[in-house]
């Protein structure tokens, strides 16, 4: 009898361990299933996806009493020809035409940073926050590299009427003042949205 009890005890421990392992597996599987749930797009008012083209001008004003972009971090070294490491914050007007006096449709809000040691290239992180017409209150999010010339940036998302947005933006410098640093950039944005 003394030999049977330790054998039964070890079998009971094994059975307990197996039951505990199975219950932990089931609890873990139930928790994972509760983390993400498939949804019907119609519940979120997502109808047919459409492709839209937006054309506007971006005014980056560094000069004057009311600049729309300011440097918040200077370059770490004075010897950099590219301004490597400098960071600017912007709240630039978006207009329908190249003149600042043309109709304002929103703001480009975000930052740009000199991100290359060898050649001039900016990292752009910005939202096109629209204030006009049916797009008032909606925004498109842009992130990408700005090396000069015609630049292409991915549209990585949006808000409001641009939820689930994706696409790309082409930017071309319309004018640049070497003395003040002020620039006007033409944007053509192609975006899929609902």
PDB file of C-alpha atoms in Angstrom:
ATOM      1  CA  UNK A   1       0.000   0.000   0.000  1.00  0.00           C
ATOM      2  CA  UNK A   2       2.874   2.353   0.760  1.00  0.00           C
ATOM      3  CA  UNK A   3       4.204   1.888  -2.783  1.00  0.00           C
ATOM      4  CA  UNK A   4       0.796   2.481  -4.397  1.00  0.00           C
ATOM      5  CA  UNK A   5       0.266   5.914  -2.797  1.00  0.00           C
ATOM      6  CA  UNK A   6       3.399   7.523  -4.291  1.00  0.00           C
ATOM      7  CA  UNK A   7       2.540   6.055  -7.710  1.00  0.00           C
ATOM      8  CA  UNK A   8      -1.022   7.390  -7.466  1.00  0.00           C
ATOM      9  CA  UNK A   9       0.250  10.716  -6.239  1.00  0.00           C
ATOM     10  CA  UNK A  10       2.625  11.064  -9.205  1.00  0.00           C
ATOM     11  CA  UNK A  11      -0.195  10.067 -11.604  1.00  0.00           C
ATOM     12  CA  UNK A  12      -2.486  12.617  -9.963  1.00  0.00           C
ATOM     13  CA  UNK A  13       0.183  15.309 -10.364  1.00  0.00           C
ATOM     14  CA  UNK A  14       0.554  14.448 -14.059  1.00  0.00           C
ATOM     15  CA  UNK A  15      -3.240  14.501 -14.581  1.00  0.00           C
ATOM     16  CA  UNK A  16      -3.485  17.838 -12.721  1.00  0.00           C
ATOM     17  CA  UNK A  17      -0.640  19.285 -14.803  1.00  0.00           C
ATOM     18  CA  UNK A  18      -2.297  18.139 -18.081  1.00  0.00           C
ATOM     19  CA  UNK A  19      -5.679  19.570 -17.057  1.00  0.00           C
ATOM     20  CA  UNK A  20      -4.058  22.873 -16.066  1.00  0.00           C
ATOM     21  CA  UNK A  21      -2.160  23.039 -19.373  1.00  0.00           C
ATOM     22  CA  UNK A  22      -5.313  22.403 -21.416  1.00  0.00           C
ATOM     23  CA  UNK A  23      -7.335  24.998 -19.474  1.00  0.00           C
ATOM     24  CA  UNK A  24      -4.546  27.573 -19.881  1.00  0.00           C
ATOM     25  CA  UNK A  25      -4.501  26.867 -23.616  1.00  0.00           C
ATOM     26  CA  UNK A  26      -8.272  27.335 -23.905  1.00  0.00           C
ATOM     27  CA  UNK A  27      -8.211  30.578 -21.886  1.00  0.00           C
ATOM     28  CA  UNK A  28      -5.322  31.853 -23.992  1.00  0.00           C
ATOM     29  CA  UNK A  29      -7.125  30.988 -27.256  1.00  0.00           C
ATOM     30  CA  UNK A  30     -10.305  32.700 -26.034  1.00  0.00           C
ATOM     31  CA  UNK A  31      -8.338  35.844 -25.128  1.00  0.00           C
ATOM     32  CA  UNK A  32      -6.711  35.958 -28.569  1.00  0.00           C
ATOM     33  CA  UNK A  33     -10.064  35.612 -30.329  1.00  0.00           C
ATOM     34  CA  UNK A  34     -11.460  38.543 -28.314  1.00  0.00           C
ATOM     35  CA  UNK A  35      -8.665  40.918 -29.359  1.00  0.00           C
ATOM     36  CA  UNK A  36      -9.710  41.295 -33.011  1.00  0.00           C
ATOM     37  CA  UNK A  37     -13.181  40.903 -34.448  1.00  0.00           C
ATOM     38  CA  UNK A  38     -14.189  40.888 -38.125  1.00  0.00           C
ATOM     39  CA  UNK A  39     -16.626  43.699 -38.930  1.00  0.00           C
ATOM     40  CA  UNK A  40     -19.081  44.470 -41.679  1.00  0.00           C
ATOM     41  CA  UNK A  41     -17.832  47.621 -43.526  1.00  0.00           C
ATOM     42  CA  UNK A  42     -21.443  48.833 -43.829  1.00  0.00           C
ATOM     43  CA  UNK A  43     -21.607  49.204 -40.031  1.00  0.00           C
ATOM     44  CA  UNK A  44     -18.955  51.934 -40.376  1.00  0.00           C
ATOM     45  CA  UNK A  45     -20.680  53.660 -43.295  1.00  0.00           C
ATOM     46  CA  UNK A  46     -18.027  52.451 -45.743  1.00  0.00           C
ATOM     47  CA  UNK A  47     -19.569  52.372 -49.165  1.00  0.00           C
ATOM     48  CA  UNK A  48     -17.863  52.015 -52.510  1.00  0.00           C
ATOM     49  CA  UNK A  49     -14.238  53.112 -52.553  1.00  0.00           C
ATOM     50  CA  UNK A  50     -13.469  55.983 -54.931  1.00  0.00           C
ATOM     51  CA  UNK A  51     -10.337  57.575 -56.367  1.00  0.00           C
ATOM     52  CA  UNK A  52     -10.046  61.375 -56.110  1.00  0.00           C
ATOM     53  CA  UNK A  53      -7.524  63.918 -57.394  1.00  0.00           C
ATOM     54  CA  UNK A  54      -6.738  67.058 -55.387  1.00  0.00           C
ATOM     55  CA  UNK A  55      -4.708  69.967 -56.740  1.00  0.00           C
ATOM     56  CA  UNK A  56      -3.478  72.822 -54.529  1.00  0.00           C
ATOM     57  CA  UNK A  57      -0.469  74.936 -53.538  1.00  0.00           C
ATOM     58  CA  UNK A  58       1.493  74.831 -50.293  1.00  0.00           C
ATOM     59  CA  UNK A  59       3.033  78.116 -49.000  1.00  0.00           C
ATOM     60  CA  UNK A  60       6.077  77.609 -46.763  1.00  0.00           C
ATOM     61  CA  UNK A  61       6.858  81.080 -45.377  1.00  0.00           C
ATOM     62  CA  UNK A  62      10.028  81.475 -43.303  1.00  0.00           C
ATOM     63  CA  UNK A  63      10.300  85.277 -43.498  1.00  0.00           C
ATOM     64  CA  UNK A  64       8.335  88.244 -42.186  1.00  0.00           C
ATOM     65  CA  UNK A  65       6.480  88.887 -38.951  1.00  0.00           C
ATOM     66  CA  UNK A  66       4.230  85.822 -39.240  1.00  0.00           C
ATOM     67  CA  UNK A  67       6.240  82.894 -40.605  1.00  0.00           C
ATOM     68  CA  UNK A  68       4.269  79.697 -41.230  1.00  0.00           C
ATOM     69  CA  UNK A  69       7.324  77.476 -40.645  1.00  0.00           C
ATOM     70  CA  UNK A  70       9.961  77.881 -37.958  1.00  0.00           C
ATOM     71  CA  UNK A  71      13.126  76.007 -37.137  1.00  0.00           C
ATOM     72  CA  UNK A  72      12.796  74.341 -33.732  1.00  0.00           C
ATOM     73  CA  UNK A  73      16.065  72.359 -33.781  1.00  0.00           C
ATOM     74  CA  UNK A  74      19.197  73.810 -35.376  1.00  0.00           C
ATOM     75  CA  UNK A  75      21.733  71.553 -37.117  1.00  0.00           C
ATOM     76  CA  UNK A  76      24.054  69.813 -34.674  1.00  0.00           C
ATOM     77  CA  UNK A  77      27.153  71.112 -36.480  1.00  0.00           C
ATOM     78  CA  UNK A  78      27.880  74.301 -38.403  1.00  0.00           C
ATOM     79  CA  UNK A  79      29.931  72.428 -41.013  1.00  0.00           C
ATOM     80  CA  UNK A  80      26.996  70.565 -42.584  1.00  0.00           C
ATOM     81  CA  UNK A  81      26.235  71.774 -46.107  1.00  0.00           C
ATOM     82  CA  UNK A  82      22.803  70.161 -45.935  1.00  0.00           C
ATOM     83  CA  UNK A  83      21.721  71.432 -42.504  1.00  0.00           C
ATOM     84  CA  UNK A  84      21.690  67.801 -41.364  1.00  0.00           C
ATOM     85  CA  UNK A  85      19.715  67.417 -38.142  1.00  0.00           C
ATOM     86  CA  UNK A  86      17.693  70.621 -38.353  1.00  0.00           C
ATOM     87  CA  UNK A  87      13.950  70.352 -37.728  1.00  0.00           C
ATOM     88  CA  UNK A  88      11.185  72.818 -38.632  1.00  0.00           C
ATOM     89  CA  UNK A  89       7.522  72.852 -37.642  1.00  0.00           C
ATOM     90  CA  UNK A  90       4.977  74.129 -40.140  1.00  0.00           C
ATOM     91  CA  UNK A  91       1.431  75.423 -40.287  1.00  0.00           C
ATOM     92  CA  UNK A  92       1.459  76.317 -43.998  1.00  0.00           C
ATOM     93  CA  UNK A  93      -1.576  77.568 -45.928  1.00  0.00           C
ATOM     94  CA  UNK A  94      -2.961  75.448 -48.763  1.00  0.00           C
ATOM     95  CA  UNK A  95      -4.508  77.476 -51.585  1.00  0.00           C
ATOM     96  CA  UNK A  96      -6.226  76.712 -54.886  1.00  0.00           C
ATOM     97  CA  UNK A  97      -3.765  78.891 -56.829  1.00  0.00           C
ATOM     98  CA  UNK A  98      -0.061  79.728 -56.553  1.00  0.00           C
ATOM     99  CA  UNK A  99      -0.694  83.179 -55.041  1.00  0.00           C
ATOM    100  CA  UNK A 100      -1.117  83.417 -51.283  1.00  0.00           C
ATOM    101  CA  UNK A 101      -4.138  85.659 -51.920  1.00  0.00           C
ATOM    102  CA  UNK A 102      -6.017  82.844 -53.703  1.00  0.00           C
ATOM    103  CA  UNK A 103      -8.704  80.874 -51.853  1.00  0.00           C
ATOM    104  CA  UNK A 104      -7.413  79.000 -48.800  1.00  0.00           C
ATOM    105  CA  UNK A 105      -8.624  75.383 -48.580  1.00  0.00           C
ATOM    106  CA  UNK A 106      -6.651  74.196 -45.553  1.00  0.00           C
ATOM    107  CA  UNK A 107      -3.295  73.907 -43.826  1.00  0.00           C
ATOM    108  CA  UNK A 108      -0.262  71.663 -44.113  1.00  0.00           C
ATOM    109  CA  UNK A 109       0.615  70.961 -40.495  1.00  0.00           C
ATOM    110  CA  UNK A 110       3.597  68.904 -39.399  1.00  0.00           C
ATOM    111  CA  UNK A 111       7.350  68.924 -39.549  1.00  0.00           C
ATOM    112  CA  UNK A 112      10.273  68.535 -41.882  1.00  0.00           C
ATOM    113  CA  UNK A 113      13.818  67.619 -40.997  1.00  0.00           C
ATOM    114  CA  UNK A 114      17.101  67.583 -42.883  1.00  0.00           C
ATOM    115  CA  UNK A 115      17.780  63.847 -42.987  1.00  0.00           C
ATOM    116  CA  UNK A 116      20.826  63.461 -45.263  1.00  0.00           C
ATOM    117  CA  UNK A 117      24.481  64.251 -44.631  1.00  0.00           C
ATOM    118  CA  UNK A 118      25.586  64.103 -48.272  1.00  0.00           C
ATOM    119  CA  UNK A 119      22.766  65.701 -50.290  1.00  0.00           C
ATOM    120  CA  UNK A 120      19.854  67.962 -49.488  1.00  0.00           C
ATOM    121  CA  UNK A 121      16.915  65.737 -48.538  1.00  0.00           C
ATOM    122  CA  UNK A 122      14.099  66.345 -46.089  1.00  0.00           C
ATOM    123  CA  UNK A 123      11.933  63.936 -44.132  1.00  0.00           C
ATOM    124  CA  UNK A 124       8.349  65.231 -44.411  1.00  0.00           C
ATOM    125  CA  UNK A 125       5.674  64.300 -41.848  1.00  0.00           C
ATOM    126  CA  UNK A 126       2.478  66.284 -42.315  1.00  0.00           C
ATOM    127  CA  UNK A 127      -1.278  66.393 -42.388  1.00  0.00           C
ATOM    128  CA  UNK A 128      -3.211  68.226 -45.059  1.00  0.00           C
ATOM    129  CA  UNK A 129      -6.015  69.542 -42.847  1.00  0.00           C
ATOM    130  CA  UNK A 130      -8.836  70.738 -45.118  1.00  0.00           C
ATOM    131  CA  UNK A 131     -11.164  73.599 -44.139  1.00  0.00           C
ATOM    132  CA  UNK A 132     -13.266  74.044 -47.271  1.00  0.00           C
ATOM    133  CA  UNK A 133     -16.469  72.496 -48.633  1.00  0.00           C
ATOM    134  CA  UNK A 134     -17.431  68.926 -47.867  1.00  0.00           C
ATOM    135  CA  UNK A 135     -13.819  68.121 -46.879  1.00  0.00           C
ATOM    136  CA  UNK A 136     -13.873  70.660 -44.006  1.00  0.00           C
ATOM    137  CA  UNK A 137     -12.586  68.849 -40.903  1.00  0.00           C
ATOM    138  CA  UNK A 138     -11.043  65.959 -42.849  1.00  0.00           C
ATOM    139  CA  UNK A 139      -7.317  65.400 -43.295  1.00  0.00           C
ATOM    140  CA  UNK A 140      -4.790  63.354 -45.266  1.00  0.00           C
ATOM    141  CA  UNK A 141      -1.562  62.121 -43.667  1.00  0.00           C
ATOM    142  CA  UNK A 142       1.656  62.244 -45.698  1.00  0.00           C
ATOM    143  CA  UNK A 143       5.064  60.820 -44.787  1.00  0.00           C
ATOM    144  CA  UNK A 144       8.118  60.589 -47.001  1.00  0.00           C
ATOM    145  CA  UNK A 145      11.428  61.720 -48.394  1.00  0.00           C
ATOM    146  CA  UNK A 146      11.804  65.093 -50.099  1.00  0.00           C
ATOM    147  CA  UNK A 147      15.023  65.123 -52.177  1.00  0.00           C
ATOM    148  CA  UNK A 148      14.086  67.983 -54.517  1.00  0.00           C
ATOM    149  CA  UNK A 149      12.818  67.919 -58.110  1.00  0.00           C
ATOM    150  CA  UNK A 150       9.405  66.268 -58.477  1.00  0.00           C
ATOM    151  CA  UNK A 151       8.825  64.406 -55.249  1.00  0.00           C
ATOM    152  CA  UNK A 152       6.469  61.538 -54.536  1.00  0.00           C
ATOM    153  CA  UNK A 153       5.083  60.987 -51.048  1.00  0.00           C
ATOM    154  CA  UNK A 154       2.841  58.161 -49.870  1.00  0.00           C
ATOM    155  CA  UNK A 155      -0.559  59.025 -48.435  1.00  0.00           C
ATOM    156  CA  UNK A 156      -0.586  56.784 -45.373  1.00  0.00           C
ATOM    157  CA  UNK A 157      -4.054  57.520 -44.028  1.00  0.00           C
ATOM    158  CA  UNK A 158      -6.533  60.171 -43.118  1.00  0.00           C
ATOM    159  CA  UNK A 159      -9.446  61.224 -40.982  1.00  0.00           C
ATOM    160  CA  UNK A 160     -13.064  62.227 -41.522  1.00  0.00           C
ATOM    161  CA  UNK A 161     -14.005  61.619 -45.162  1.00  0.00           C
ATOM    162  CA  UNK A 162     -10.517  60.168 -45.653  1.00  0.00           C
ATOM    163  CA  UNK A 163     -10.681  57.276 -43.196  1.00  0.00           C
ATOM    164  CA  UNK A 164      -8.808  54.292 -44.667  1.00  0.00           C
ATOM    165  CA  UNK A 165      -7.237  56.608 -47.274  1.00  0.00           C
ATOM    166  CA  UNK A 166      -4.239  55.499 -49.308  1.00  0.00           C
ATOM    167  CA  UNK A 167      -2.499  56.929 -52.337  1.00  0.00           C
ATOM    168  CA  UNK A 168       0.310  59.257 -53.283  1.00  0.00           C
ATOM    169  CA  UNK A 169       1.124  62.949 -53.626  1.00  0.00           C
ATOM    170  CA  UNK A 170       3.350  64.555 -56.256  1.00  0.00           C
ATOM    171  CA  UNK A 171       5.040  67.805 -55.247  1.00  0.00           C
ATOM    172  CA  UNK A 172       6.789  70.260 -57.576  1.00  0.00           C
ATOM    173  CA  UNK A 173       8.383  73.524 -56.490  1.00  0.00           C
ATOM    174  CA  UNK A 174       6.501  76.396 -58.124  1.00  0.00           C
ATOM    175  CA  UNK A 175       8.750  79.142 -56.719  1.00  0.00           C
ATOM    176  CA  UNK A 176      11.600  79.445 -54.229  1.00  0.00           C
ATOM    177  CA  UNK A 177      13.163  82.640 -52.870  1.00  0.00           C
ATOM    178  CA  UNK A 178      16.880  82.052 -52.183  1.00  0.00           C
ATOM    179  CA  UNK A 179      17.092  85.123 -49.926  1.00  0.00           C
ATOM    180  CA  UNK A 180      14.087  84.479 -47.652  1.00  0.00           C
ATOM    181  CA  UNK A 181      13.763  80.706 -47.997  1.00  0.00           C
ATOM    182  CA  UNK A 182      10.046  81.115 -48.785  1.00  0.00           C
ATOM    183  CA  UNK A 183       8.647  78.481 -51.139  1.00  0.00           C
ATOM    184  CA  UNK A 184       5.441  77.717 -53.006  1.00  0.00           C
ATOM    185  CA  UNK A 185       4.975  74.041 -53.833  1.00  0.00           C
ATOM    186  CA  UNK A 186       2.359  72.605 -56.181  1.00  0.00           C
ATOM    187  CA  UNK A 187       0.702  69.379 -55.042  1.00  0.00           C
ATOM    188  CA  UNK A 188      -1.260  66.793 -57.007  1.00  0.00           C
ATOM    189  CA  UNK A 189      -2.699  64.200 -54.646  1.00  0.00           C
ATOM    190  CA  UNK A 190      -4.305  60.960 -55.817  1.00  0.00           C
ATOM    191  CA  UNK A 191      -6.136  59.130 -53.068  1.00  0.00           C
ATOM    192  CA  UNK A 192      -8.440  56.142 -52.664  1.00  0.00           C
ATOM    193  CA  UNK A 193     -11.047  56.789 -49.985  1.00  0.00           C
ATOM    194  CA  UNK A 194     -14.658  55.998 -49.066  1.00  0.00           C
TER     195      UNK A 194
END
